[in-house]
Amino acid sequence: MATTPKLEDRPRVLVVGGGYVGLYVAFKLQKKIAKSGGIVTVVDPLPYMTYQPFLPEVAGGSIEPRHAVVSFRKHLPQTEFIQGKVTKVDHANRTAVIAPADGGEPFEIPYFDVVMAAGSITRTFPINGLAEQGIGLKTIEEAVALRNQVIERIELASTETDPAKRKRALTFVVVGGGFAGVETIAELEDLARNLASKNSRIDVEELRFVLVEAMGRIMPEVTESQAEWVVDHLRSRNVEVLLNTSLADADGGHLKLINMPDKSAADEFETDTLIWTAGVQANPTAKNTDFPIDERGRVKAGADLRITGEFGPIENAWTAGDVAAVPDLTGGGVGGFCVPNAQHAIRQAKRLSKNLWASRWDKPMKDYKHKTLGAVAGLGLWKGVAKVGKLGFRGPIAWLMHRGYHGLAMPTFERKVRVIWNWILSFFMGRDIAELMDLDQPRAAFRAAATPAPKPAAAQAPEAAKPVEPKSEGAQAEAPAEQKQPAEAK
């Protein structure tokens, strides 16, 4: 174990993960804990929290990528932040092991309270070619890359003369018909149609968008009639919505789809853009602890958000969000637990903060109970669907509700202002369709400029190939070295 870097020598609340739960717990507790003589420490591989509901709009060019993330350094001034990954939690000894993000030697850190808030990662299946060809939409980096990919493929196709390659470049596939998948394909279709209308070498009708969903319906968060309306709406925009269909193979970008549940062949075609949004799973960090884990890899929690084992709550151990199996006291959760979404994560974080602080003073704690009031989704500019209580909305009013809710839910006032200002600019100036080139190799242009150009072929010719210049009068040819011998040697 490496020498521990300089850390605050105060009783620590260690927050494992900087997602919704991590950010809000630190934000709510940093001043209180500091005044009581302690310190809140957040550990995450990234230096920011990503507001994931905005990722489809980032990919679609409606929101500047940096405005959809919240910097820990800027907004958690009284919190100790460590950029790295928690690889082990030993609660029996109140210690955790952290691997720095830069690849440095792991080190151990002590704590008083721990908050398991590692969130979730993309859930995938062992499908041939998926890892090589697919891209998720869980991070801001994926959203930016996806936006550039769509723009680049359309530009490439506009000059492509091979019909098969052109068709492949203009085919965009999303696997997963939940909120993320539907919002993503709707935003990208809007973006692609906008681009094609500005390119005289591309016909909008050439664009092909395919949504693949293994279940018999999409968007389980809304009513069945609303889900059917969304399918009809997408199909009216020439988006192919394939229900009861699954991806069986993606090797080399050649997709093979099968019908569910009989596994019969459904369709085959090629694409350069395969987007995977088929669910999430608890972050595997939870398994590297001595806490009780359920069959889905989640940390077991009580309604008061304390980690709970066989013999009841575990002292000074807390959890919430996607990594936690939190009981849904309203009775509406799948399997009796809260579903993994931002709405629950944010509210659980606020309740956890209050309960943790109350526990310090032996005050009573309250259980987390929140009934989801509804759901909102954007389907591109001025198009949306929403369910509030028993009421359903669609079209522009639902789109405004979507933006209003998420604009207010975006953490910190500063980020709210930036996002809303993005929307105002887009309203008057349209989507930002600029492609940022070579983000994966930013030094390519400099290397090309700094690398000496190869010498012309003539300059590289061997000496023997040069013409022999005539000797001046009186000059004598000098014999090769091996033919020169002293007279006495002859």
Coordinates of C-alpha atoms in Angstrom, one line a residue, residues 199 216 228 325 392 414:
N199 CA -26.9 19.4 -47.3
G216 CA -44.2 -5.5 -26.3
E228 CA -48.8 3.8 -28.2
A325 CA -32.2 -1.6 -2.6
G392 CA -51.6 12.6 -19.7
E414 CA -25.5 28.5 -11.7

